[in-house]
Structure formats: structure tokens, C-alpha cells
CSV table of C-alpha atoms and ligand atoms in Angstrom, one decimal:
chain,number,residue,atom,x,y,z
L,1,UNK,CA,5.5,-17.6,-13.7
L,2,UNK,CA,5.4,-20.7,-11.3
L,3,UNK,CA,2.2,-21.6,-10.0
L,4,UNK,CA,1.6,-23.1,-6.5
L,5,UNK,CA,0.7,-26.4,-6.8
L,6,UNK,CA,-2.7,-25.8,-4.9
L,7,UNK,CA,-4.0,-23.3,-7.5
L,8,UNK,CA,-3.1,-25.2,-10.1
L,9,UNK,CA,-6.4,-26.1,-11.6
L,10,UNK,CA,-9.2,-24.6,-9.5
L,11,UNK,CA,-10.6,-21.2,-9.7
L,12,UNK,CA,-9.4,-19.1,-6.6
L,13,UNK,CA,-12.6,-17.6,-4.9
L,14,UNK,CA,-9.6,-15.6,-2.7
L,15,UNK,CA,-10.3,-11.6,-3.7
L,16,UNK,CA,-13.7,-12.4,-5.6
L,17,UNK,CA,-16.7,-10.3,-4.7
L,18,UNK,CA,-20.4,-10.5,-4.5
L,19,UNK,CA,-21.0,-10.4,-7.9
L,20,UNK,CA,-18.3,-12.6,-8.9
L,21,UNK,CA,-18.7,-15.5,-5.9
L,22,UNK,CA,-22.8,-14.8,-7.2
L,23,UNK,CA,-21.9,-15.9,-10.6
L,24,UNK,CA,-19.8,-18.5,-9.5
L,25,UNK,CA,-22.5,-19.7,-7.5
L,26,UNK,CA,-25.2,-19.7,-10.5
L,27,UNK,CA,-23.0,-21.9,-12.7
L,28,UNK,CA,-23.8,-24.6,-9.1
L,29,UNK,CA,-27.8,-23.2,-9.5
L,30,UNK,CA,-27.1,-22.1,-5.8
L,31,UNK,CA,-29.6,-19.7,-5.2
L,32,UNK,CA,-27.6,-15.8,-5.1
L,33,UNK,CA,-27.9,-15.3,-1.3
L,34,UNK,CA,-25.7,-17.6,-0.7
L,35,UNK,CA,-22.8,-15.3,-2.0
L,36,UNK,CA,-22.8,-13.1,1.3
L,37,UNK,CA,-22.3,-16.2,3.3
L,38,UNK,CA,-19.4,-17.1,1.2
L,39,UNK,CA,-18.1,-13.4,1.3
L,40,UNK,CA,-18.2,-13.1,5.5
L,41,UNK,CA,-16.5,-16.7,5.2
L,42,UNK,CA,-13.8,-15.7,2.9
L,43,UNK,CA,-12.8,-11.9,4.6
L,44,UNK,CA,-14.9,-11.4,7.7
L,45,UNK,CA,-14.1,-14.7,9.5
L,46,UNK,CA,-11.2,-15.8,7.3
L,47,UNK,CA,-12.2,-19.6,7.1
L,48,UNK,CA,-10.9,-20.5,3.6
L,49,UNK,CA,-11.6,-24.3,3.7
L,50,UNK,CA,-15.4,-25.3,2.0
L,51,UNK,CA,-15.7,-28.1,5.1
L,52,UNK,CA,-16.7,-24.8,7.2
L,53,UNK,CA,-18.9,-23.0,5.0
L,54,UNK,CA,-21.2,-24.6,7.9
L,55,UNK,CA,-24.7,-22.1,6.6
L,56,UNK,CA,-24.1,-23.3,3.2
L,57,UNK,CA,-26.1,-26.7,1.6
L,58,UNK,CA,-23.7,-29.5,2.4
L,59,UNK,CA,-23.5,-30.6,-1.2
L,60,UNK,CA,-22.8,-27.3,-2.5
L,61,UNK,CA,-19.7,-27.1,-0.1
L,62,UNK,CA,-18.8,-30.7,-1.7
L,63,UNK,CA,-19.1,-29.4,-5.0
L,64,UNK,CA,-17.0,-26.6,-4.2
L,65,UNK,CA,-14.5,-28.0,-2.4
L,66,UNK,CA,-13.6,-30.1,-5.8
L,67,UNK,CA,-13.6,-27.3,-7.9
L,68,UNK,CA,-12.4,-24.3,-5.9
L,69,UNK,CA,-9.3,-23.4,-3.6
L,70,UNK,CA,-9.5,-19.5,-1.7
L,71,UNK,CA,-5.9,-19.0,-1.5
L,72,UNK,CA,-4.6,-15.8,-0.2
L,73,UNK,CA,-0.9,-17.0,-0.7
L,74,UNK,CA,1.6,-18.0,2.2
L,75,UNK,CA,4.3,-16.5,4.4
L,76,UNK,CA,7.6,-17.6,2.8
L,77,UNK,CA,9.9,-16.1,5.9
L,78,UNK,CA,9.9,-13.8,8.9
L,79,UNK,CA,12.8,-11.1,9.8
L,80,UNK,CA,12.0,-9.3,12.8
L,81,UNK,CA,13.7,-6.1,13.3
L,82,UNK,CA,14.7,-5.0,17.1
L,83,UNK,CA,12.1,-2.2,16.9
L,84,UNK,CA,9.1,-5.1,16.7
L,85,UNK,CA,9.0,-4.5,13.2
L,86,UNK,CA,8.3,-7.5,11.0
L,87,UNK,CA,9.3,-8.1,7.4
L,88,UNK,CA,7.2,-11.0,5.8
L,89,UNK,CA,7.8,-12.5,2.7
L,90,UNK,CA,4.9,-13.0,0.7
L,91,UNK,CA,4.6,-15.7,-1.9
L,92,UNK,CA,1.6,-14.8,-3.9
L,93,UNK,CA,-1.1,-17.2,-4.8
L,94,UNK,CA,-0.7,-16.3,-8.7
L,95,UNK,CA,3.0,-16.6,-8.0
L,96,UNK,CA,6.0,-14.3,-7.8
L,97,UNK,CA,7.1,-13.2,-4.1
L,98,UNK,CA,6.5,-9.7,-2.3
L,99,UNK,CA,7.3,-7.9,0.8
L,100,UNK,CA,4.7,-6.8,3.4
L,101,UNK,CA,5.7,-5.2,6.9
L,102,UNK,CA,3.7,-4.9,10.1
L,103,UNK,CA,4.6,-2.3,12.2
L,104,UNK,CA,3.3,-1.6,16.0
L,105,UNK,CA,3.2,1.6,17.7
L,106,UNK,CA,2.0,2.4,21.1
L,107,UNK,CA,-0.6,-0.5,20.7
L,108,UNK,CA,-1.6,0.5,16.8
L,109,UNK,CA,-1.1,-1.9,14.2
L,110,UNK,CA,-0.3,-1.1,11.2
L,111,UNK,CA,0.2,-3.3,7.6
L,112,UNK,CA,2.1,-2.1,5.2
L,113,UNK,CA,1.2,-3.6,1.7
L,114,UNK,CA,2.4,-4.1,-1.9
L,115,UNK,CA,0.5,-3.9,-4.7
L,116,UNK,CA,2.7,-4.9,-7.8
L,117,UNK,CA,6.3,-7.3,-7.7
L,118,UNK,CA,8.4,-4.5,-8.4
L,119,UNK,CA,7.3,-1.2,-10.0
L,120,UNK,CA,7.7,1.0,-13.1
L,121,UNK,CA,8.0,4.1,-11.7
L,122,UNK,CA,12.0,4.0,-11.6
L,123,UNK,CA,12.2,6.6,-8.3
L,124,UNK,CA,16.0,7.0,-8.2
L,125,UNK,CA,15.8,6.8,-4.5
L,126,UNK,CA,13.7,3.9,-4.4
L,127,UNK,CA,15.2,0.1,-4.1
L,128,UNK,CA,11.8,-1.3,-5.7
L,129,UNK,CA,12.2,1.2,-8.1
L,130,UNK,CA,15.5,-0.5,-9.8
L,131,UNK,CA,13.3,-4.0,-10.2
L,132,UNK,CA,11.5,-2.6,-12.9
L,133,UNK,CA,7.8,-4.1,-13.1
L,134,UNK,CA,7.1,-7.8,-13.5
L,135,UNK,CA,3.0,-7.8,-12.9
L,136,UNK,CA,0.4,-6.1,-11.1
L,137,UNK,CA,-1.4,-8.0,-7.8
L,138,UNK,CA,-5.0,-9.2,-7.9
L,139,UNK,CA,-7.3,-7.7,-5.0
L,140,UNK,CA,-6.9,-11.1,-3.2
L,141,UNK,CA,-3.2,-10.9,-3.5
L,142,UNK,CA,-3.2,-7.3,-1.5
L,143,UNK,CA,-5.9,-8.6,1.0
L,144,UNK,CA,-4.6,-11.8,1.3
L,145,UNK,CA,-0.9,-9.8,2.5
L,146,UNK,CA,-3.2,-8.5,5.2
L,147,UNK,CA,-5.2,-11.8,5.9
L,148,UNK,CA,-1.9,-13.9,6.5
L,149,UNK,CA,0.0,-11.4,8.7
L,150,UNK,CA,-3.7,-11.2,10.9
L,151,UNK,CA,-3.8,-15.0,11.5
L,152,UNK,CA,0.3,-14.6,12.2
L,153,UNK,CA,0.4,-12.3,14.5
L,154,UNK,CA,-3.1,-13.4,16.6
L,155,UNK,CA,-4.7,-10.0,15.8
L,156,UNK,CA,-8.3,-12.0,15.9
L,157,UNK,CA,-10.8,-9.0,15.4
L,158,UNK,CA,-8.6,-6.5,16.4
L,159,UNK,CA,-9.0,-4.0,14.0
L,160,UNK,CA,-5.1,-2.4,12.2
L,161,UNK,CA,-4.3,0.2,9.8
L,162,UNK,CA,-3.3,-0.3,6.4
L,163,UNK,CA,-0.8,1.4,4.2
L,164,UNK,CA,-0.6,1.1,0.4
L,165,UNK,CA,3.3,2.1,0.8
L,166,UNK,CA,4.8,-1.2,-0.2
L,167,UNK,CA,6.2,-2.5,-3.8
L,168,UNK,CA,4.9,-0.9,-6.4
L,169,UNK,CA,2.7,2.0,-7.5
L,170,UNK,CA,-0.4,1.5,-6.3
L,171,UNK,CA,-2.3,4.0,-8.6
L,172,UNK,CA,-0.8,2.1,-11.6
L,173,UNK,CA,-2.6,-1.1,-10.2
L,174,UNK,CA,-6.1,1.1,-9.7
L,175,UNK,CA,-8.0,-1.9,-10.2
L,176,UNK,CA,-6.5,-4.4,-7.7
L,177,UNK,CA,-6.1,-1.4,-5.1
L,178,UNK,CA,-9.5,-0.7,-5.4
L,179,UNK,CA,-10.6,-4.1,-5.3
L,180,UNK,CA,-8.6,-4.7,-1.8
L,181,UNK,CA,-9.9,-0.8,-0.3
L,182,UNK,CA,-13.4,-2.6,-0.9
L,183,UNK,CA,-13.0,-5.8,0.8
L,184,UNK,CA,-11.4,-3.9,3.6
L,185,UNK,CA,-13.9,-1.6,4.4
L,186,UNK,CA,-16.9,-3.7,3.6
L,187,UNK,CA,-19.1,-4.3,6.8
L,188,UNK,CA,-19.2,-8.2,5.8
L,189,UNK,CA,-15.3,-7.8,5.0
L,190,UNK,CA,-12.0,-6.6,7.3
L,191,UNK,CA,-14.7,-4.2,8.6
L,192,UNK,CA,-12.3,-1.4,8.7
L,193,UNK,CA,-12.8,2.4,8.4
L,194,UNK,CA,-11.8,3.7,5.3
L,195,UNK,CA,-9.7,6.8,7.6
L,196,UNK,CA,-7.6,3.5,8.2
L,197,UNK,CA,-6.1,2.9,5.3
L,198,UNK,CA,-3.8,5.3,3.2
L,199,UNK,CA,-2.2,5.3,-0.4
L,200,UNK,CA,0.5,6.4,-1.3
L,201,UNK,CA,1.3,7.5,-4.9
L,202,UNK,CA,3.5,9.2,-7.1
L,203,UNK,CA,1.1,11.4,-8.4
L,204,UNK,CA,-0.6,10.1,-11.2
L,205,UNK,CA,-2.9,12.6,-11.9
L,206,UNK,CA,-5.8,10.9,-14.2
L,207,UNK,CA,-5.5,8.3,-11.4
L,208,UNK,CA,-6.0,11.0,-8.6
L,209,UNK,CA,-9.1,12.5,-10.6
L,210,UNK,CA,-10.7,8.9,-10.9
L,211,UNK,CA,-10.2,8.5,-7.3
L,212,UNK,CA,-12.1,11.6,-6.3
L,213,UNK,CA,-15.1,10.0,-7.9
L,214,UNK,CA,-14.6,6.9,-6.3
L,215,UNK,CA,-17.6,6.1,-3.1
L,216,UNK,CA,-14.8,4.1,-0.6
L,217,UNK,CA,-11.6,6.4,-0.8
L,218,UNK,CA,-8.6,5.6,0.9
L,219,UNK,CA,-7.1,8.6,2.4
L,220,UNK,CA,-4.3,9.9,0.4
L,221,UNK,CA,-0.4,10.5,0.4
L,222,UNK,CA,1.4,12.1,-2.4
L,223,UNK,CA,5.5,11.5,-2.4
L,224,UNK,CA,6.3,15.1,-3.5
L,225,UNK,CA,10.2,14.8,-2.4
L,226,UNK,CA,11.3,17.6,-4.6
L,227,UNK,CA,9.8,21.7,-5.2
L,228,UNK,CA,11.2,22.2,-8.3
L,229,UNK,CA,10.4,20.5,-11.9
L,230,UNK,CA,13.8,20.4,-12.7
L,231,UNK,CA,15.1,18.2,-9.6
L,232,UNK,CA,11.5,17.1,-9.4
L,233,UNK,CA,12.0,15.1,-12.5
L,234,UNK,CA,15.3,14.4,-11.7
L,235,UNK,CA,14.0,12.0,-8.9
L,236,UNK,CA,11.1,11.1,-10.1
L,237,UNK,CA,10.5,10.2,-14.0
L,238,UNK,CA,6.5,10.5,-13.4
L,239,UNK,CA,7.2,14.5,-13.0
L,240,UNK,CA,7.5,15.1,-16.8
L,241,UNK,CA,4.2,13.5,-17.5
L,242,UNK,CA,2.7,15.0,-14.6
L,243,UNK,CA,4.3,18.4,-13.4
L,244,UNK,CA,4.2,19.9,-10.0
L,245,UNK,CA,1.8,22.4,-11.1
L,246,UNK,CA,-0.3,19.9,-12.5
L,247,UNK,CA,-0.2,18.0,-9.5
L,248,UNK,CA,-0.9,20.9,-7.2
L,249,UNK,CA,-3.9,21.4,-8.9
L,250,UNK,CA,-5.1,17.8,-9.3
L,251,UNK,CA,-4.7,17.8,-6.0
L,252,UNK,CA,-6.6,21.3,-5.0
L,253,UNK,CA,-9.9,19.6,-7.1
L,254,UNK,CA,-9.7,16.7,-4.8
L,255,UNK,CA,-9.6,18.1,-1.8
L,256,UNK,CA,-12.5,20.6,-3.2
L,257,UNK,CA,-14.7,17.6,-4.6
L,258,UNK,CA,-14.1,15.2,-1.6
L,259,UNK,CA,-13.5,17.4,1.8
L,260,UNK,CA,-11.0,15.5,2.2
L,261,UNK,CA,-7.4,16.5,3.0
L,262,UNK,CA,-4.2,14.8,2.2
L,263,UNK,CA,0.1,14.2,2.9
L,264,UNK,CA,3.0,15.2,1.3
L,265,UNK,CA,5.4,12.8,2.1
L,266,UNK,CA,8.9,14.1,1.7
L,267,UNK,CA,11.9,12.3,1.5
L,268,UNK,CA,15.3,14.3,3.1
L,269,UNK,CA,17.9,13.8,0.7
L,270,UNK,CA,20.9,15.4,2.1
L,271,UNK,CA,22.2,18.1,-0.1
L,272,UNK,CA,19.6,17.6,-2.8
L,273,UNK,CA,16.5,18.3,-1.3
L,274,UNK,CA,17.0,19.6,2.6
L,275,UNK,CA,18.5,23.4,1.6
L,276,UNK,CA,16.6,26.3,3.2
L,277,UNK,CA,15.1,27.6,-0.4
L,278,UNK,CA,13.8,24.1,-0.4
L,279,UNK,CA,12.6,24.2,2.7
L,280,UNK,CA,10.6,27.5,1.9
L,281,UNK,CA,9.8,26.6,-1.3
L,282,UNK,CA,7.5,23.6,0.2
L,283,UNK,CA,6.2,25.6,2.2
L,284,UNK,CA,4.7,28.2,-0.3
L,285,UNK,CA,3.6,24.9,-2.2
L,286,UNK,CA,1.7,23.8,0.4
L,287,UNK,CA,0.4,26.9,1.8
L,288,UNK,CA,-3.4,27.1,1.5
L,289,UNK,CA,-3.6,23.3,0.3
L,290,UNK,CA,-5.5,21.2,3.9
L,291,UNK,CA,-2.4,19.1,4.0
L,292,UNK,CA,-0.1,17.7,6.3
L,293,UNK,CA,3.6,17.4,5.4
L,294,UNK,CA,5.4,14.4,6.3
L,295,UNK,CA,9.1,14.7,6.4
L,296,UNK,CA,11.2,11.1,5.3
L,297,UNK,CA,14.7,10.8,6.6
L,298,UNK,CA,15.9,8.9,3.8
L,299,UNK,CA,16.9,5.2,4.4
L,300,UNK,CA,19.8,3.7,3.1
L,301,UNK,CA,19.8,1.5,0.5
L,302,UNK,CA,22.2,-1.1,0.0
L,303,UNK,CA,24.4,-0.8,-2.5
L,304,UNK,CA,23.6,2.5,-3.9
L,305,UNK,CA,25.3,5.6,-2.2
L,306,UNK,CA,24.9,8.7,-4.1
L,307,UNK,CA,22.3,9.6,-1.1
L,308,UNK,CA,22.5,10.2,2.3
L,309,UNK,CA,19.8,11.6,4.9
L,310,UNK,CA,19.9,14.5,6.7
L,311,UNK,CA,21.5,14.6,10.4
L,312,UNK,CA,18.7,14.5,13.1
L,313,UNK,CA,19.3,18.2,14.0
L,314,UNK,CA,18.9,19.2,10.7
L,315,UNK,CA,15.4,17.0,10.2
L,316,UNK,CA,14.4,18.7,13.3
L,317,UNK,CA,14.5,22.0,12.6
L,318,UNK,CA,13.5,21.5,9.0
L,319,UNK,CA,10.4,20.3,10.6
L,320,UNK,CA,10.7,23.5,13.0
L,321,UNK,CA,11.3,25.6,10.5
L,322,UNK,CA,7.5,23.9,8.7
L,323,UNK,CA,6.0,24.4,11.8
L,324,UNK,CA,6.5,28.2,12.4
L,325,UNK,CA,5.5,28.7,9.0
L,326,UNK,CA,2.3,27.4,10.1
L,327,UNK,CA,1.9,24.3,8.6
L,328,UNK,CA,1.5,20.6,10.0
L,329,UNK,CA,4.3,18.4,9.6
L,330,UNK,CA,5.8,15.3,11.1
L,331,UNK,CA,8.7,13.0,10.8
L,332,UNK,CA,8.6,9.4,9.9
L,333,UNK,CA,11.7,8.3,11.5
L,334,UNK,CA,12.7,4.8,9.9
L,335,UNK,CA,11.0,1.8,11.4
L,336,UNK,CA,12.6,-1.8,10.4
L,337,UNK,CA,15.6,-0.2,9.3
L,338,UNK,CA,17.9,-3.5,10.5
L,339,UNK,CA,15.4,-5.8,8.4
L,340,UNK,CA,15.4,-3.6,5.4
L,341,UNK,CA,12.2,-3.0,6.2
L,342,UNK,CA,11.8,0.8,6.0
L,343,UNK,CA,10.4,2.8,3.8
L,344,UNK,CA,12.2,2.4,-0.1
L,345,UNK,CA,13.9,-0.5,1.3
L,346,UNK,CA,11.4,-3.0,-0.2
L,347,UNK,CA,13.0,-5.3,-3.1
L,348,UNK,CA,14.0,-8.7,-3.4
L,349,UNK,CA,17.6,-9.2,-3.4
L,350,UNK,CA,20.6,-11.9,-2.7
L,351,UNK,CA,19.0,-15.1,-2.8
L,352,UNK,CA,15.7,-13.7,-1.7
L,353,UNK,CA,14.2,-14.4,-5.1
L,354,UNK,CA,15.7,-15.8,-8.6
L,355,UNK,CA,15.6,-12.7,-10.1
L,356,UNK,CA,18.2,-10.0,-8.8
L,357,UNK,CA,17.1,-6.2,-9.1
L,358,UNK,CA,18.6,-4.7,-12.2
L,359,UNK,CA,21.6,-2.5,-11.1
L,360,UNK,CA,21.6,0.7,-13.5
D,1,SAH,N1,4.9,4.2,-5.2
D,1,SAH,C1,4.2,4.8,-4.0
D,1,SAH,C2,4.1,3.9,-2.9
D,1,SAH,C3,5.5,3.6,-2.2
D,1,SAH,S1,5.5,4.5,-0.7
D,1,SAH,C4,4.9,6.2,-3.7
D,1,SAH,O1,6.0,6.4,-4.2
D,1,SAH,O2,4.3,7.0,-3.0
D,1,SAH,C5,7.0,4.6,-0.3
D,1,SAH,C6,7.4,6.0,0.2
D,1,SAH,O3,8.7,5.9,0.6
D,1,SAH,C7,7.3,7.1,-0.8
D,1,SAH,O4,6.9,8.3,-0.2
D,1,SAH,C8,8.7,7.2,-1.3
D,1,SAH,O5,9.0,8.5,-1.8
D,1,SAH,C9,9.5,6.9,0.0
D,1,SAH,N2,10.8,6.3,-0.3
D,1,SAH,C10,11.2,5.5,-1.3
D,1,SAH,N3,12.5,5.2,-1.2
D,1,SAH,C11,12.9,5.7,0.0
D,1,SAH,C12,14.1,5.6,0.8
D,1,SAH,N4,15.2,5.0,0.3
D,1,SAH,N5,14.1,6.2,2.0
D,1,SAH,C13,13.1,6.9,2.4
D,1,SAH,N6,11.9,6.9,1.8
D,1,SAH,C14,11.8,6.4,0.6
């Protein structure tokens, strides 16, 4: 892995917390206090250079400044759909590139991150899928997606909404997810509500449980995209570890230990997934669970054809059909689509990295 030439020998304060930046700071005996001025510095006001650490002892910020970089990464390149959609590449501060999108709808923002270059999950749908997994991101790697697109786009204070939907799984990468949902909530952080940020997982069930536990939960999406085990598995290698019914009652528990509800996200494959049994058989799934249903068309992905979505008029009245059953459910029409930035459209490919995705 190539490292940028800035982080090439100094620690990188960039995704450190309090207790971390406080132990940095007692190897400089700099009394502990000093490591929530560093922390509103580093996310809250996004000043990464030690010349501005203005409420910290001037020869401390020297010191620093010799030792340390707080590197969130940079923007490699820009493609801007027609829909206002932007598709950044990210080259990370550890090294190895990503994809982060920002997306703007009636005056809401909305990021949409990565948390691992590639992924190991193998969807059959998804182009990240076929890159297999090179490494998970550090906290300050997912933030730092978030920080760089803020300063882009002028957001200032503004507050956005943030979506763990990009590369990767991001229940695989529990730590660094975590470590990101903390410095984006945090008061002294991006100050966001938690109800503004979402994850999106496969269904990893121990990793569900864990998260139920956890004080500063995102709220949660699960990519169900099949009813059956059979086609289930089919689509998704994960289902025969973690079976539908398995999930469905991981999922039950967590709604009954947090209160809180949660998505289905359903990707319309047509012919594969968009009959009318399927269609009632998601409904009986998700009758009596408190969650919404949110219908995929899905996007194309280059070079692979086997799949096609649905016509509009049939996504409609799928979603008709939902309704009058009595459930909640909306569509996620593609955003991005001309800048392969929609949703399973995430990968590095034709020069775009050195490493092409694996064509199975
Ligand atoms: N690994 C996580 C996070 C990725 S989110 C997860 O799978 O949930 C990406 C969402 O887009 C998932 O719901 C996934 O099922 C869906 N998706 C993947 N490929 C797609 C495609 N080609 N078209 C539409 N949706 C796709």
C-alpha cells in the first residue's frame, strides 16, 4: 500500500478521540484538558493545521506540528451528474482510493460514505461486490470522506445526512463505523443527530445484536432483496450464514431492545425478485415488524447484464400493491445514475485505480 508522502512519518491525529489525542498529549506532559480543544479543532471547526490550535500553549503546537499531521485524505476527482449529484474520489490518508457521493434533495444534503476499498460480501448485484476486499477504513478515513466533501461544497455549519451505503460492508468494519458514528454525533464533533445518519448492512446478525447494545446507534437499513432462502442465498452469500429467519428475528430483538424501527431496502430485479408471490411474500415478512420498505429499482452495472430493473409501472404498483397491504414503502429512484454514482454502482474501474475489479 502507497503512502502519501505527508503521512509518511508522523502519527495522524485525523480520527483519534479523547482518549487517544489524551494520551498523545501525555507523552508532550500537556495537561489532559487540552484534548477537547484538540478534538473541537480536528471535527467541530475542521482546522487541521497545529499553527491554529490558537487555545493551545504555543510550544506545544510547535511540538506538534513536528511530530503530527491530521490528515483526513484528499479529493482525487469530481464527476457531477446532471441530477446535482457528485461522485468524489477519495484518496485515503492510509492509502488506497474510494468513492463517496453527495446527493441534494429539496435543500437536504446528504453524504453517502464507504467504509472498506472494496467488500467481501460478493452481492451478485453489486459492482463493489466483484472487487473483493483489500482493507477496512479507519474512523478518520470515514469522517474525513465527510470532512472533505463539507469544505468542497461550502456547507460551513450546515448540518447533512449521512449514509453508510457506500463501498463496503459496513458491519464487517464495526469498529471504524463506530468510530466515525461517534465523531459525528459528538456535541464537540460534526454535531449531528444520530436520526441523521443510517447504515446499511447485509445482515450480519452478531453485528446487529452488538449494535443494539451500543449508546449512539445509527438508524438502520437491512438489504433484504430476496423472500426466500433459496434465491435469498442465491444473491447474497451472507444468507447461508445468516438465514432470513434468523434475520427476522435478529431484527424483532432490536427493534424490542432499542424502540427503534428500521428499512428494508429492496432491490427490483426484474424477473428474479419483482413477481406477485414475491411481492406478497415481503409483505407477510414484514408484517408486524415497525419497518418501512424501501423498494430499489436496480441500476445498471457496466458490463454485467444478467439483471435488469423493473419498468416504472411495474415499480409503481409494486409499491401500490405494499401500500394497500398496509405497509410503508417508498422508492429510491436512482440518483447519479450518468456518474455511476447510484446505488451498487460504486467500484473503481478503467483507469480509475491500478487495480481492475475481478470479473467472475
Ligand atoms: N453493504 C451494505 C451497504 C451498501 S448499501 C449493504 O449491502 O446494505 C448499497 C445498497 O444498494 C444495498 O441495499 C444494496 O442491496 C443495493 N445495491 C447494490 N447493488 C445495486 C444495484 N446494482 N442497483 C441497485 N441497488 C443496488
Amino acid at each position: 500500500m502507497v503512502k502519501p508522502a505527508t503521512a509518511s512519518a508522523a502519527t495522524n491525529l485525523y480520527g483519534m478521540e479523547r482518549p487517544q489525542l489524551r494520551a498523545l498529549l501525555g507523552t508532550y506532559d500537556a495537561p489532559p484538558f487540552h484534548s477537547g480543544q484538540l478534538y473541537r479543532w480536528l471535527y467541530a471547526r475542521q482546522r487541521l493545521d497545529a499553527r491554529d490550535w490558537t487555545d493551545l500553549p504555543k510550544s506545544l503546537r510547535q511540538r506538534l506540528r513536528g511530530d503530527v499531521v491530521a490528515d483526513p485524505g484528499r479529493i482525487g476527482s469530481r464527476i457531477e451528474a446532471r441530477d446535482g449529484t457528485v461522485k468524489y474520489r477519495v484518496e485515503l490518508a492510509g492509502g488506497g482510493t474510494v468513492e463517496a457521493v453527495y446527493m441534494v434533495q429539496r435543500e437536504r444534503v446528504t453524504l453517502c460514505l464507504s467504509s472498506q476499498v472494496g467488500c467481501a460480501l460478493a452481492c451478485d448485484f453489486c459492482l463493489t461486490g466483484r472487487m473483493g476486499l483489500t482493507r477496512h477504513l479507519g474512523a478518520g478515513e470515514i469522517v474525513g470522506q465527510a470532512a472533505l466533501i463539507r469544505d468542497d461544497r461550502g456547507l460551513c455549519d450546515r448540518p447533512f445526512n449521512v449514509v453508510f451505503m457506500g463501498m463496503g460492508e459496513p458491519l464487517h468494519n464495526y469498529d471504524g463505523v463506530l468510530g466515525a458514528v461517534r465523531l459525528l454525533t459528538d456535541e464537540d464533533g460534526f454535531g449531528l443527530s444520530r436520526r441523521r445518519l443510517t447504515l446499511s448492512t447485509v445482515g450480519l446478525v452478531p453485528r446487529i445484536e452488538r449494535l443494539s447494545r451500543e449508546p449512539r446507534r445509527p438508524r438502520l437499513a437491512v438489504s433484504l432483496n430476496a423472500t426466500t432462502d433459496e434465491l435469498r442465498s442465491r444473491l447474497m452469500p451472507v444468507n447461508r450464514r445468516h438465514p432470513i429467519p434468523e434475520l427476522l428475528r435478529t431484527l424483532r430483538e432490536y427493534a424490542r431492545r432499542t424502540g427503534d424501527g428500521f428499512t428494508f431496502e429492496y432491490v427490483l430485479l426484474h424477473g428474479v425478485n419483482d413477481g406477485d408471490d414475491d411481492v406478497r411474500r415481503l409483505a407477510g415478512l414484514a408484517r408486524g415488524l415497525p419497518v418501512r420498505i424501501n423498494l430499489i429499482p436496480f441500476n445498471p452495472v457496466p458490463g454485467h447484464l444478467d439483471y435488469v430493473p423493473p419498468s416504472r409501472a411495474r415499480t409503481l404498483e409494486i409499491r401500490d400493491r405494499l401500500v394497500g397491504l398496509g405497509l410503508r414503502c417508498s422508492i429510491r429512484w436512482s440518483r447519479g445514475a450518468d456518474a455511476r454514482a447510484a446505488c451498487g454502482q460504486l467500484a473503481l474501474l478503467s483507469g480509475e485505480t491500478a487495480a481492475a475489479p475481478a470479473r467472475r
